[in-house]
Coordinates of C-alpha atoms and ligand atoms in Angstrom, one line a residue:
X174 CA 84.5 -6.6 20.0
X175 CA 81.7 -4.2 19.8
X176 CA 82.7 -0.8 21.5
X177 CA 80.0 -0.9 24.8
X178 CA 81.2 -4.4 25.4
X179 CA 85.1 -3.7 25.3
X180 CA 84.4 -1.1 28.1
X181 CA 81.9 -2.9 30.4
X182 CA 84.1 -5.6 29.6
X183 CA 87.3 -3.7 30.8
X184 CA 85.6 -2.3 33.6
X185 CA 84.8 -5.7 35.0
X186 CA 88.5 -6.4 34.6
X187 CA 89.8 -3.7 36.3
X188 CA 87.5 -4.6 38.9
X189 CA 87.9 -8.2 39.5
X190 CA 91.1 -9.5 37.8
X191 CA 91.3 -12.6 40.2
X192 CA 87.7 -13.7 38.8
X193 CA 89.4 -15.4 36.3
X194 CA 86.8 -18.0 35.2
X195 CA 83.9 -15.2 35.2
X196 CA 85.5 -12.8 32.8
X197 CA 86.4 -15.4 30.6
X198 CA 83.1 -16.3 30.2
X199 CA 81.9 -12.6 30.0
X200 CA 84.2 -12.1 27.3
X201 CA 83.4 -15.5 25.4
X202 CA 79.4 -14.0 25.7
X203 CA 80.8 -10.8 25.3
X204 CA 82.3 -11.3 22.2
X205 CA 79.9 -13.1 20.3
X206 CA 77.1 -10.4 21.2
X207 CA 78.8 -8.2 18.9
X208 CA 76.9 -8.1 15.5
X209 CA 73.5 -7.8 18.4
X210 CA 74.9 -4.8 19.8
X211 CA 76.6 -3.1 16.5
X212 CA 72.8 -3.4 15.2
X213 CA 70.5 -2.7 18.3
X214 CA 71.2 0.3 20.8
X215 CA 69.0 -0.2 22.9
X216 CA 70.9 -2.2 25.0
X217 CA 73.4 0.2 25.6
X218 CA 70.6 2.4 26.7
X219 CA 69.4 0.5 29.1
X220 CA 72.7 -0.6 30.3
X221 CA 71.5 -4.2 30.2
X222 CA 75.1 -5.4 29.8
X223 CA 76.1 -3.6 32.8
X224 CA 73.3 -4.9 34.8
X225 CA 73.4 -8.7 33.4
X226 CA 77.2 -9.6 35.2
X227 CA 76.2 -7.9 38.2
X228 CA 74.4 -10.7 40.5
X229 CA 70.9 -9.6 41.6
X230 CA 72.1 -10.9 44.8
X231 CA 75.2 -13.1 46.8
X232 CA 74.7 -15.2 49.7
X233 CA 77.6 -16.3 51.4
X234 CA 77.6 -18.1 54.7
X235 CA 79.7 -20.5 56.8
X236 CA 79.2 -24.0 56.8
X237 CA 80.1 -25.6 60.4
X238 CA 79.6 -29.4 61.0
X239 CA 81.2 -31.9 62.9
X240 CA 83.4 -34.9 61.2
X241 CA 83.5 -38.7 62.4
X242 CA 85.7 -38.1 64.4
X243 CA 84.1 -35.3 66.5
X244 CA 86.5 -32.5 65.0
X245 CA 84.5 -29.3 64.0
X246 CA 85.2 -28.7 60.7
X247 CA 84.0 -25.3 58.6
X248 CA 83.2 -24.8 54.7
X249 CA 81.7 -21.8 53.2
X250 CA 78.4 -21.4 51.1
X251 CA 77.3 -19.6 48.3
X252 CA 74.3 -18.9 46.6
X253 CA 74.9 -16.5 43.3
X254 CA 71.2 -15.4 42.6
X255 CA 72.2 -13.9 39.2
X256 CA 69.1 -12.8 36.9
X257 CA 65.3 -13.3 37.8
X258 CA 64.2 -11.4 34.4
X259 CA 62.5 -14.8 32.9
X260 CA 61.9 -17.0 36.2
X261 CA 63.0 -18.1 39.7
X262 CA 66.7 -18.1 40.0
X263 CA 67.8 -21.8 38.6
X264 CA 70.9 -23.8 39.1
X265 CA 73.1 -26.3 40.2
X266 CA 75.0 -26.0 43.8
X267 CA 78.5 -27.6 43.4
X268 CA 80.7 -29.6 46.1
X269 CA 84.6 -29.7 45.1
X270 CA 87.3 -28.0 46.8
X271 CA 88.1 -25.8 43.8
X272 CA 84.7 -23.7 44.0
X273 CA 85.0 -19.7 45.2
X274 CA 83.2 -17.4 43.8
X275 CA 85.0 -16.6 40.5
X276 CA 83.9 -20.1 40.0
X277 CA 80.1 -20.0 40.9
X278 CA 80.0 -16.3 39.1
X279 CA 80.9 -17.7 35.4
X280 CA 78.2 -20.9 36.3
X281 CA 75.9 -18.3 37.4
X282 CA 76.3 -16.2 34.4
X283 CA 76.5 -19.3 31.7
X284 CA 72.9 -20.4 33.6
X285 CA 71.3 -17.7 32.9
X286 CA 71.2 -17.7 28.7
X287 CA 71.4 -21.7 28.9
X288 CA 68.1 -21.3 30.5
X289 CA 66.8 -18.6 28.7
X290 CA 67.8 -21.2 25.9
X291 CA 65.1 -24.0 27.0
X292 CA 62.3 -21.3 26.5
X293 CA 61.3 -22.3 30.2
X294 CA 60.5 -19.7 32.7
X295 CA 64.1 -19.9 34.5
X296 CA 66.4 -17.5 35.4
X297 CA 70.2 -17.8 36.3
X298 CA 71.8 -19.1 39.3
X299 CA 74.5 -21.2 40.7
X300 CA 75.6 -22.1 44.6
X301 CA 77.9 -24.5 46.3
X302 CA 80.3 -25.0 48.6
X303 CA 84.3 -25.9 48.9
X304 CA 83.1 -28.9 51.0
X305 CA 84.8 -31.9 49.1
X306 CA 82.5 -35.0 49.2
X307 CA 85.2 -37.3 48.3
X308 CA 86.8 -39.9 51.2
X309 CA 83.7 -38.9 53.8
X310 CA 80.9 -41.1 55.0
X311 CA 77.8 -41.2 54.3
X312 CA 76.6 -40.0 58.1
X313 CA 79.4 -36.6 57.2
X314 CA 77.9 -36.0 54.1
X315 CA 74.3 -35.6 55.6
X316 CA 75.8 -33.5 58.2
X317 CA 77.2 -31.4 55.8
X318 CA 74.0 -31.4 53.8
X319 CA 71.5 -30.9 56.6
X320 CA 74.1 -27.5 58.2
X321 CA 74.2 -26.6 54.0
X322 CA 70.6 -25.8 53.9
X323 CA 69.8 -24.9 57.3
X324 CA 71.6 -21.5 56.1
X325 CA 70.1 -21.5 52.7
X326 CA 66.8 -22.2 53.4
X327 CA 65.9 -18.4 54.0
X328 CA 67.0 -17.4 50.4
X329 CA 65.5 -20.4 48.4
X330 CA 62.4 -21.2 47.5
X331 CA 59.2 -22.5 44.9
X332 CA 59.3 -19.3 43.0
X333 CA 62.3 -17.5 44.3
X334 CA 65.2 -19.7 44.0
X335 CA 65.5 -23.8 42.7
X336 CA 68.6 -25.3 43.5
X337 CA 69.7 -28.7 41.5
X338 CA 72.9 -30.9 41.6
X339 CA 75.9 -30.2 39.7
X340 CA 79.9 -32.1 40.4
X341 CA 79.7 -33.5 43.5
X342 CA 75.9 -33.2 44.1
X343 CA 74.3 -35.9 43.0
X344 CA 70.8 -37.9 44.4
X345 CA 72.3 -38.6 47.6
X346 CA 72.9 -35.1 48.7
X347 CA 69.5 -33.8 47.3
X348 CA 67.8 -36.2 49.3
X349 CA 69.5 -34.5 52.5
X350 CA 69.3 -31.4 51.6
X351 CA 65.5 -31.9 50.8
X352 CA 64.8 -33.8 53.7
X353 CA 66.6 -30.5 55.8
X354 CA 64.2 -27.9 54.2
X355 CA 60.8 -29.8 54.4
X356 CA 61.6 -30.8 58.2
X357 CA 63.0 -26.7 58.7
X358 CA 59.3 -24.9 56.8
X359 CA 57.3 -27.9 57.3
X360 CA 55.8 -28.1 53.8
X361 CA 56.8 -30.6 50.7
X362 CA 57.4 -28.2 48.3
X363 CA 59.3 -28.1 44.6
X364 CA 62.4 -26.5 46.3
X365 CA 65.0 -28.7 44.2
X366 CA 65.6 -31.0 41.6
X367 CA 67.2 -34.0 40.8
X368 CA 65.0 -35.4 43.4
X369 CA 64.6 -38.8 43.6
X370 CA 61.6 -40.4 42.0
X371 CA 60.4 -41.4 46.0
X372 CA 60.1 -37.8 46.6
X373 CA 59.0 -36.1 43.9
X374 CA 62.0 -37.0 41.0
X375 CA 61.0 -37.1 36.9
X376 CA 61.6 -40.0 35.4
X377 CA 65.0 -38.9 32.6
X378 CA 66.5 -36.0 35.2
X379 CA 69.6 -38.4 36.3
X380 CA 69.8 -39.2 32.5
X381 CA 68.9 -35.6 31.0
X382 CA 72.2 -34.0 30.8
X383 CA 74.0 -36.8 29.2
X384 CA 71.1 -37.7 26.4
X385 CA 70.3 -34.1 25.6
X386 CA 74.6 -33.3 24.5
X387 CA 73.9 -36.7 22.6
X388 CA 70.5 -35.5 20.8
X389 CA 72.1 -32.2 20.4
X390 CA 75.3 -33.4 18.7
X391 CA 73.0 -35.5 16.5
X392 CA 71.1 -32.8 15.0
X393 CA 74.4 -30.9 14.5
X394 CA 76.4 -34.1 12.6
X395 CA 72.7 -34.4 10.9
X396 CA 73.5 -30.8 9.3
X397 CA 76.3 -32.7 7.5
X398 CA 74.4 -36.1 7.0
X399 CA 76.5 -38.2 9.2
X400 CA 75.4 -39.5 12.7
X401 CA 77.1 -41.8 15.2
X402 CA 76.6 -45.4 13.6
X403 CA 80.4 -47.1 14.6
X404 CA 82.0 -43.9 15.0
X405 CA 84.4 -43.7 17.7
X406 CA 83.5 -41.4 20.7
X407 CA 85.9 -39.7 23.6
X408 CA 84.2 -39.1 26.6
X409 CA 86.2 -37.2 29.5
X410 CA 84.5 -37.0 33.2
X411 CA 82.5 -40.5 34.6
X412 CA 80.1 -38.6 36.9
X413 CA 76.6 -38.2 36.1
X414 CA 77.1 -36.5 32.5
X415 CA 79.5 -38.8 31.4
X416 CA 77.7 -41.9 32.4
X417 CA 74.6 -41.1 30.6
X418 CA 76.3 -39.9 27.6
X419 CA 78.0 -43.1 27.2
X420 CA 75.1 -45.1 27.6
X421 CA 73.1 -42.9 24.7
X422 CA 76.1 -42.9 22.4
X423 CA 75.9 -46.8 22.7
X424 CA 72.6 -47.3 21.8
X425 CA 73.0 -44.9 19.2
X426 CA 75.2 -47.1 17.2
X427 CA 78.6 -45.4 18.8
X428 CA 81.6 -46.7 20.3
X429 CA 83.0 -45.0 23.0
X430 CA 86.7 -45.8 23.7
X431 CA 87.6 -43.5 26.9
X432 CA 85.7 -41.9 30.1
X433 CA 88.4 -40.0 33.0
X434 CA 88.3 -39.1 36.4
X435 CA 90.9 -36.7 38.2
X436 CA 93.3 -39.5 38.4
X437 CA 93.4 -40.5 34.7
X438 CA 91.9 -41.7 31.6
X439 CA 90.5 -45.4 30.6
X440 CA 90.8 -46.4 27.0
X441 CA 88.8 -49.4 24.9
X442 CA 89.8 -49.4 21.6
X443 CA 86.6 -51.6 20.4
X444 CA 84.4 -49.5 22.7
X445 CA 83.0 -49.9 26.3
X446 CA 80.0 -52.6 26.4
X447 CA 76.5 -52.2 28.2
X448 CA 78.3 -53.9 30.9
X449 CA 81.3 -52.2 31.1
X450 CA 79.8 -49.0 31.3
X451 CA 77.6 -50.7 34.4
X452 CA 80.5 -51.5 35.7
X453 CA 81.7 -48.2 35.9
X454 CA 78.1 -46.9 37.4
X455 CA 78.1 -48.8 40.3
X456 CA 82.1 -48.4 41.3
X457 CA 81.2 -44.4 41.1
X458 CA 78.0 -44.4 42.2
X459 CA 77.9 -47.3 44.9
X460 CA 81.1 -47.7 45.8
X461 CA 82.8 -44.1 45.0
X462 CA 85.8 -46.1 43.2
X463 CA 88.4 -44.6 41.1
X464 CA 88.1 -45.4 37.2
X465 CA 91.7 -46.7 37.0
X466 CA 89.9 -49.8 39.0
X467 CA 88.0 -50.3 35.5
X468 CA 91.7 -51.5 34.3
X469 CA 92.0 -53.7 36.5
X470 CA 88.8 -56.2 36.0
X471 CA 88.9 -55.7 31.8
X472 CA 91.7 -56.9 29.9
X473 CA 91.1 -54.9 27.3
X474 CA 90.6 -51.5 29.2
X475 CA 93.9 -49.6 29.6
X476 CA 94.5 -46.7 31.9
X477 CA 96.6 -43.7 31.7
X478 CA 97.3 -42.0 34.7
X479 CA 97.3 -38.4 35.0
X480 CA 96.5 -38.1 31.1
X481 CA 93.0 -36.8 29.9
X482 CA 91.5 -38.4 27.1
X483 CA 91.9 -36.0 24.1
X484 CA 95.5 -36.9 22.9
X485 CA 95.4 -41.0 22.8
X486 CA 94.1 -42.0 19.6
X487 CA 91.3 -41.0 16.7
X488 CA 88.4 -40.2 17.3
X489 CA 85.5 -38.7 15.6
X490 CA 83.8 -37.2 18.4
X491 CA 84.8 -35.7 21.5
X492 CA 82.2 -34.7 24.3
X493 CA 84.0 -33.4 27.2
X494 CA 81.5 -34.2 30.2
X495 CA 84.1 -33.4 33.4
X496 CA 85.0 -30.0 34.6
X497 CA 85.9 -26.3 33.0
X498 CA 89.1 -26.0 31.2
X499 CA 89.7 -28.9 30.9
X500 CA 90.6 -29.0 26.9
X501 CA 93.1 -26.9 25.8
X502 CA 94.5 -25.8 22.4
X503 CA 97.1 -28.6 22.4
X504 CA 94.2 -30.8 23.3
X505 CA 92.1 -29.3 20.0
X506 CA 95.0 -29.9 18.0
X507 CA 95.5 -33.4 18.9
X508 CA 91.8 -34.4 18.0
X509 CA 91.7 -32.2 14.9
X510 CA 94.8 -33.9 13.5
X511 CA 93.2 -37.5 14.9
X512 CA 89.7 -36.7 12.5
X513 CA 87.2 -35.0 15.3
X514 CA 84.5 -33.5 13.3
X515 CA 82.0 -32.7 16.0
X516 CA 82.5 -31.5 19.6
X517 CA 79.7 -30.9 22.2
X518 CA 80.1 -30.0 25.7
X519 CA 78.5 -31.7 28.7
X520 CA 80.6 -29.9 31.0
X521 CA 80.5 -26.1 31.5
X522 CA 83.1 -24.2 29.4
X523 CA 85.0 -27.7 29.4
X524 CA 87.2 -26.1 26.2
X525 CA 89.7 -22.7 26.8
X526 CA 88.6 -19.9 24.5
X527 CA 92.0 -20.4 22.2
X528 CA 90.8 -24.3 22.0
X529 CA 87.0 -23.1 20.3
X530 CA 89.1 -20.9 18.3
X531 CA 90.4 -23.6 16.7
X532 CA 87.3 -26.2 16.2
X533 CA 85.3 -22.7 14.7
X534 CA 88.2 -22.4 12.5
X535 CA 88.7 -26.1 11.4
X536 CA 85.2 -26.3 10.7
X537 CA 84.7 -28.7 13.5
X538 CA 81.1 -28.9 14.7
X539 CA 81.5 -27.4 18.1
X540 CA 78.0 -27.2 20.7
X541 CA 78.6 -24.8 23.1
X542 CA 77.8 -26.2 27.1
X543 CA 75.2 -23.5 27.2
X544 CA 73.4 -25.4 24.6
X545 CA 74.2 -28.7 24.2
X546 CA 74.6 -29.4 27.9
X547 CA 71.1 -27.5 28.7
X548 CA 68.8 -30.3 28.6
X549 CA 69.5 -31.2 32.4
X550 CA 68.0 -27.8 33.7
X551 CA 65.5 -28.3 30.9
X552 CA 64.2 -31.5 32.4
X553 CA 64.5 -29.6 36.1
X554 CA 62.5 -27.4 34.6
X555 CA 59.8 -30.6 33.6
X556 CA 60.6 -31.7 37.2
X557 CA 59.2 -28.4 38.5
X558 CA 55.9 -28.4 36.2
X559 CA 54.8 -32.2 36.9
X560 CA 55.4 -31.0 41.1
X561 CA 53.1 -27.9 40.2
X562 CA 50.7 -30.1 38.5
X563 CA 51.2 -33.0 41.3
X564 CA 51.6 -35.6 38.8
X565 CA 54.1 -37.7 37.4
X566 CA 55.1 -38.0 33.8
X567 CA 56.5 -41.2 32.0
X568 CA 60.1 -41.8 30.7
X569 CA 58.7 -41.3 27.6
X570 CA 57.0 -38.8 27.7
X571 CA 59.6 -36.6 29.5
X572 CA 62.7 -38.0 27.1
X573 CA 60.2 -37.0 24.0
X574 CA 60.0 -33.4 25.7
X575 CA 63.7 -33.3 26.9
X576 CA 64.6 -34.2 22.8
X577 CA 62.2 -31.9 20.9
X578 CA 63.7 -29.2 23.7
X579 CA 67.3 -29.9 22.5
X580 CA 66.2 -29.7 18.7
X581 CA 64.6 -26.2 19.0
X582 CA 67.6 -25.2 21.0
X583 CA 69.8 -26.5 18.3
X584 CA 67.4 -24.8 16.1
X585 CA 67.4 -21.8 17.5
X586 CA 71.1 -21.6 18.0
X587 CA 71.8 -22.2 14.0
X588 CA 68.8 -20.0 12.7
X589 CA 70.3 -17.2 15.4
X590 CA 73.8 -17.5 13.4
X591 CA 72.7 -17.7 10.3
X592 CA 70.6 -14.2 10.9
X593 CA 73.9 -12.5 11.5
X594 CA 75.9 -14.7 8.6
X595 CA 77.9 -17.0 10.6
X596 CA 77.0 -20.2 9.0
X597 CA 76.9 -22.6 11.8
X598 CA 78.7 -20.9 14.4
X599 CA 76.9 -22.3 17.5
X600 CA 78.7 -20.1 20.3
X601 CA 77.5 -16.9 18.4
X602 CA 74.3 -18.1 17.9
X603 CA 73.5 -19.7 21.0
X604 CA 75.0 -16.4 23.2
X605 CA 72.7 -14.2 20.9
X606 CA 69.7 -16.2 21.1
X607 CA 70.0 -16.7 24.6
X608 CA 70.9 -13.0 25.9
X609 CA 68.1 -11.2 23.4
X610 CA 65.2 -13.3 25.6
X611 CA 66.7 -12.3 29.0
X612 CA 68.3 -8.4 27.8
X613 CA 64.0 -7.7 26.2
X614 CA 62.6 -8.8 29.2
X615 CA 65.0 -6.9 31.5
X616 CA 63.9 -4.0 29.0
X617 CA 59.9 -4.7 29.8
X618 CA 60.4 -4.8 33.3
X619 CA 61.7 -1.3 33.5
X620 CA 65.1 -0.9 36.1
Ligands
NDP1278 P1 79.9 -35.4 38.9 O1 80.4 -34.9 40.2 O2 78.9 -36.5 38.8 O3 81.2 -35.9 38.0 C1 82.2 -35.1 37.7 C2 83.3 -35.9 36.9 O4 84.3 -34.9 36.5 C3 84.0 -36.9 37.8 O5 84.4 -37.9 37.0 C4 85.2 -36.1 38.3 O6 86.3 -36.9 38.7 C5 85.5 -35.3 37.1 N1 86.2 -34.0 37.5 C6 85.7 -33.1 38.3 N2 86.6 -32.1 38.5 C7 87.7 -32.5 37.8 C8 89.0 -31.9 37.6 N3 89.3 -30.7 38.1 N4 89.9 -32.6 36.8 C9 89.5 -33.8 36.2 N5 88.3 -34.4 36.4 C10 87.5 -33.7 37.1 O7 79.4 -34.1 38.1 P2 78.5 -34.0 36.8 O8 78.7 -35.1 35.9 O9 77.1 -33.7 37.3 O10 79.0 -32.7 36.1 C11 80.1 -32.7 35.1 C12 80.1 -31.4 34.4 O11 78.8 -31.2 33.7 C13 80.3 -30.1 35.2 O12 81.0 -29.2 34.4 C14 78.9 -29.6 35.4 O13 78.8 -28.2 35.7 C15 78.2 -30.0 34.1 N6 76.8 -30.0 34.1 C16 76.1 -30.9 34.9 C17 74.7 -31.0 34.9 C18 74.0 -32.0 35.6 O14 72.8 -32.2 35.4 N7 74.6 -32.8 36.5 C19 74.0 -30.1 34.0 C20 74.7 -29.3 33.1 C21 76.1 -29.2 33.2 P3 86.7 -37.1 40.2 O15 85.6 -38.0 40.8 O16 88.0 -37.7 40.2 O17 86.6 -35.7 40.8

């Protein structure tokens, strides 16, 4: 690693060890800023990398609300308002019991070049809360929601801050959350996305995340003249992501043989139908089922509790669409030895560093999450410009944007590694493209 980034890098160590998920994905950006910094020293001079992993700004608050059964019960929020050097602070907010603020830091920090990588006017931010969604009623949830952004309201807004969903927000709990901050400033105004088309949706934001890893993972297995005709596809997660991924992979001509949830994995050896994957939409999304209950109604759907996807049979592509870390380097081995060729990441930082190690050194296509999972906050970014303009665009028209977006990204990300001679090393060339946009800008503005 280049000399200025071991120490800012160390220094953030010694300063917060127990932000485990931040610095590892300091160090992954870290690391592949390198050749950048060994040629260009003016970010040194202007201490950009110093700067860029401090948040411009933390919110933390408590969350009080009262449960069913009349209990008082108490989360706490965040907001991480990271970097504002390209555009209003833009990001997901997360509800799972896991999130703190090592957590929100590294989606904070990942944010910021993903966005920078849409060439939208976004900057980087995450939020959330250690609220779990999962077992509570609906009536609970818009508590929760409604006590969420009475506290965040203040720090959020059009051109300051524009939250979206992430694990365990989905349209539901934007429509509370929106329906708290119009009632609280009394204006309808582009405060979120992933709003529902009622309110002030786009047409392709549910689908966005899911369709732009598939479009990006297309242009990559294009570099090598293959594509997804009959190849068999592993799909971990079957939230939002993985849903939509699923269906695009099928209508691309690919099969895909497992989805997971916390509990387990679901394998189809011939692939999941149309149907099947409908199936599985409305037992998450209607009746918040578990996916071992897809077993149950398909004989030819088996489950494996406990086990995620990566180690039960070939595959040729893997698109891990659940949560961070959550493929490892035995995992990587597995699907290497199994004939994975290409890998892109719907989730955030889905694969441990030792796991990319090993797909960059196998010569396995690999898409970074900042880029391949970007074209969600790229259509929240569309979202935003058809509420400026008051309008609405077609599903067309906003999947034709959302896929020439994910081609210049993959572009960009290839051309970016070839200009510092790493063939098609997408996690170099994706961290360098993204950071240069945000680190000259930060320049321009002056401290
Ligand atoms: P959802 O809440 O809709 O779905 C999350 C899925 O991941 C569920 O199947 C969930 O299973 C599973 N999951 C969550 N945590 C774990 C865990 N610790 N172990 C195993 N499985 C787990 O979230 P999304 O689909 O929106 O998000 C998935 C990933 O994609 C996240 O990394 C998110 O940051 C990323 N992402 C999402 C975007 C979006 O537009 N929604 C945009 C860009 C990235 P269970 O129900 O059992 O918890």
């Amino acid at each position: 690693m280049n000399n200025y980034a071991q120490r800012v890098y160390e220094d953030l160590q010694q300063e917060l060890p127990w932000q485990q998920e931040f610095l590892q994905s300091v160090f992954e950006v870290f690391d592949s800023l390198s050749p950048l910094l060994d040629r260009d020293g003016r970010y040194e001079k202007h201490r950009i990398l110093e700067r860029i992993t401090i948040p411009e700004r933390i919110i933390i608050f408590q969350v009080p609300w009262v449960d069913d059964k009349e209990n008082i019960q108490i989360n706490r929020g965040y907001r991480v308002q990271f970097n504002s050097a390209i555009g209003p602070y833009k990001g997901g907010l997360r509800f799972h019991p896991s999130v703190n603020l090592s957590i929100l830091k590294f989606l904070g920090f990942e944010q910021i070049f993903k966005n920078s990588l849409t060439t939208l006017p976004m900057g980087g931010g995450k939020g959330g809360s250690n609220f779990d969604p999962k077992g509570k009623s609906d009536v609970e949830i818009m508590r929760f929601c409604q006590n969420f952004m009475r506290e965040l309201q203040s720090h959020i807004g059009p051109d300051t801050d524009v939250p979206a969903g992430d694990i365990g927000v989905g349209g539901r709990e934007i429509g509370y959350l929106f329906g708290m901050y119009k009632k609280i400033v009394n204006a309808h105004q582009s405060v979120l996305t992933g709003k529902s088309l009622n309110f002030g949706g786009s047409l392709i934001r549910p689908e966005a995340t899911g369709y732009g890893n598939v479009y990006f993972a297309t242009e990559m297995l294009k570099t090598r003249k293959e594509d997804f005709e009959n190849r068999r596809v592993m799909i971990s997660g079957s939230g939002n992501v993985a849903q939509f991924t699923a269906q695009k992979i099928i209508s691309e001509g690919g099969k895909v043989i497992t989805m997971s949830d916390s509990g387990g994995s679901i394998l189809c050896k011939d692939g999941l139908t149309p149907e099947k994957i409908e199936f599985i939409m409305n037992l998450k999304n209607i009746n918040r089922g578990r996916i071992s209950e897809v077993a149950k109604h398909f004989s030819d759907v088996e489950f494996f509790a406990g086990q995620k996807p990566w180690q039960l049979t070939e595959t040729a592509v893997a698109l891990p669409s659940a949560t961070q870390n959550e493929l490892d380097l035995n995992d990587a081995k597995a699907l290497v030895k199994n004939g994975c060729v290409c890998v892109s990441e719907g989730a955030n930082m889905p694969s441990t560093p030792d796991a990319v190690q090993y797909f960059l050194e196998n010569q396995v296509l690999f898409g970074p999450g900042k880029a391949a999972n970007a074209g969600g906050v790229a259509t929240s970014g569309l979202e935003m410009t058809q509420n400026a303009m008051r309008i609405g665009w077609g599903a067309l028209e906003v999947d034709t944007r959302l896929r020439d977006i994910m081609r210049s990204i993959h572009i960009i990300s290839k051309n970016t590694a070839e200009e510092f001679g790493s063939g098609d090393n997408y996690v170099l060339g994706a961290n360098i493209a993204g950071f240069r946009k945000v680190a000259d800008a930060m320049i321009d503005l002056g401290v």
